[in-house]
Amino acid sequence: MPRGSKAIWDRIAAHFIECIRFSKPYESLILPGLIIQRMNVATAYERGVRKGSQETHLIIECWKLMRGQTNIRVSAGISGSDLNGNDNRILQAAIDYVASFGGGTVEIGPGRYTMYDSLHLRSHVNVIGSGEETVLVKAPAAISNLVLDGDYGEEQVTLESPESFKVGHGITVTDDRSGGFHTIVGTILWQDEDVFGVSKPMAGDYMVANNARAASTFPVVSGYHIEGVSIKGLTIEGSKDANPYLTGCRGAGIFLYRGHGTRILNCRVLDYSGDGISFQQSHNVTLEACTCRGNTHLGLHPGSGSESPTIRYCTSEDNGQIGLFLCWRVKFGKFENNKLLDNGVTGISIGHKDTDNTFRNNRCCGNGTQGVLFRNESEPMAAHRNYFEQNDILDNGNDKEGYGVRVLGETKELAFASNRIGNESTRRQQYGFYVGEKAGPLVLANNELLNHIESDVHYENEALNPAI
């Protein structure tokens, strides 16, 4: 029994039932010796305050206490587990079962699990795999054009080639003018010949004239509006050769949307058609000891107002474009002891309102054009007040151009201390610091600049060069 005497908990249960009279019930919860309907806590809280009800406050606090104390553990695996199977359905069943108790832990055993829809994370449910031995494999995607326009707010689509789309599978709907957050990702709920019901309404007008289309693409693991979650020891195989690209604003190998406080530990995302790990509008997210390799676009993608992220001891390598991409409004982050290696274009990219971040002890080497890029933004929107200390930024570039740190736009108040920047094993990095016409000045202290072809420090506007 949770803390407290039986009399206190009996009183709580009685008052809990009393609160249901003025609150909309929506989910079952187990109390000691009693299965009842859980109240809508926010509604009950508001009404309790207006009524001056001490009992309502007591119920809410004890409900929070119970939720934090739950320690149910359920195993899911190929065989010999509490729940046995080899696709997303058995894994989802385990998570949803544990969530029905208010939280706990799901252990996923070794094996290869085919994912026909995302593994949807739930609040206060921790997921633990067996590292490289627990592999979630994205199924090959079905693809079809739409026959009818998918109108904003509509919750169904009509498909030209419906044969491979199935109820329960994930689905993405978009067109050539609806990228980013205007793409929708959901689950197929029902089918009537070539018409499919979708779990989420259309987020735009997907016009047949603009190549409106659907595909069974989705993030392999996803969490929407969650809290109190950690995932550890999962390997994601993205099957990029059998899946079209999914925007990192709506998907990735692992994807969060408003997943505040989520911890992602020792996970691997390989060969996803899109980004490796993406979290959007999610504060205080921690990534530790994760690997993103061979994904077609970005490796690590914090974005759209995700404040105070921590990314450390992660490796992002051989991705198609960028190793670590700070999207929009990423602030007060800590990026430490990471490896951003051999990505197609850029190691670290920083831009729109991405301010007040610290980068320390990272290796940013062998990337296709530049090690670090500050993107072209006007002064109000630029990535000011970022600090780099003790990073290795080496051997970035190609036969035509190469930059250690490239600062564009009207970016200001950047500081670099005790970094190693240059060519060590190649002759590709032409500039150490390349500062655009309206950027800078930079604060540089005790940096080691090595073997650049053109210049260690170059200002397009020499009037902004503090060394002159």
PDB file of C-alpha atoms in Angstrom, residues 121-124 222-228 255-260 281-282:
ATOM      1  CA  LEU A 121       5.202   6.558 -25.873  1.00  0.00           C
ATOM      2  CA  ARG A 122       2.934   7.319 -22.906  1.00  0.00           C
ATOM      3  CA  SER A 123       3.535   9.593 -19.937  1.00  0.00           C
ATOM      4  CA  HIS A 124       5.393   8.036 -17.001  1.00  0.00           C
ATOM      5  CA  SER A 222       7.250   8.846 -31.023  1.00  0.00           C
ATOM      6  CA  GLY A 223       5.974  10.778 -28.032  1.00  0.00           C
ATOM      7  CA  TYR A 224       3.349  13.524 -28.208  1.00  0.00           C
ATOM      8  CA  HIS A 225       2.370  15.626 -25.186  1.00  0.00           C
ATOM      9  CA  ILE A 226       4.191  13.364 -22.749  1.00  0.00           C
ATOM     10  CA  GLU A 227       6.091  13.826 -19.501  1.00  0.00           C
ATOM     11  CA  GLY A 228       8.147  11.669 -17.180  1.00  0.00           C
ATOM     12  CA  PHE A 255      10.517  11.847 -32.558  1.00  0.00           C
ATOM     13  CA  LEU A 256       9.085  14.002 -29.755  1.00  0.00           C
ATOM     14  CA  TYR A 257       6.496  16.741 -29.912  1.00  0.00           C
ATOM     15  CA  ARG A 258       5.984  18.529 -26.604  1.00  0.00           C
ATOM     16  CA  GLY A 259       7.738  15.717 -24.818  1.00  0.00           C
ATOM     17  CA  HIS A 260       9.080  17.789 -21.943  1.00  0.00           C
ATOM     18  CA  GLN A 281       8.666  22.181 -28.777  1.00  0.00           C
ATOM     19  CA  SER A 282      10.092  19.937 -26.060  1.00  0.00           C
TER      20      SER A 282
END
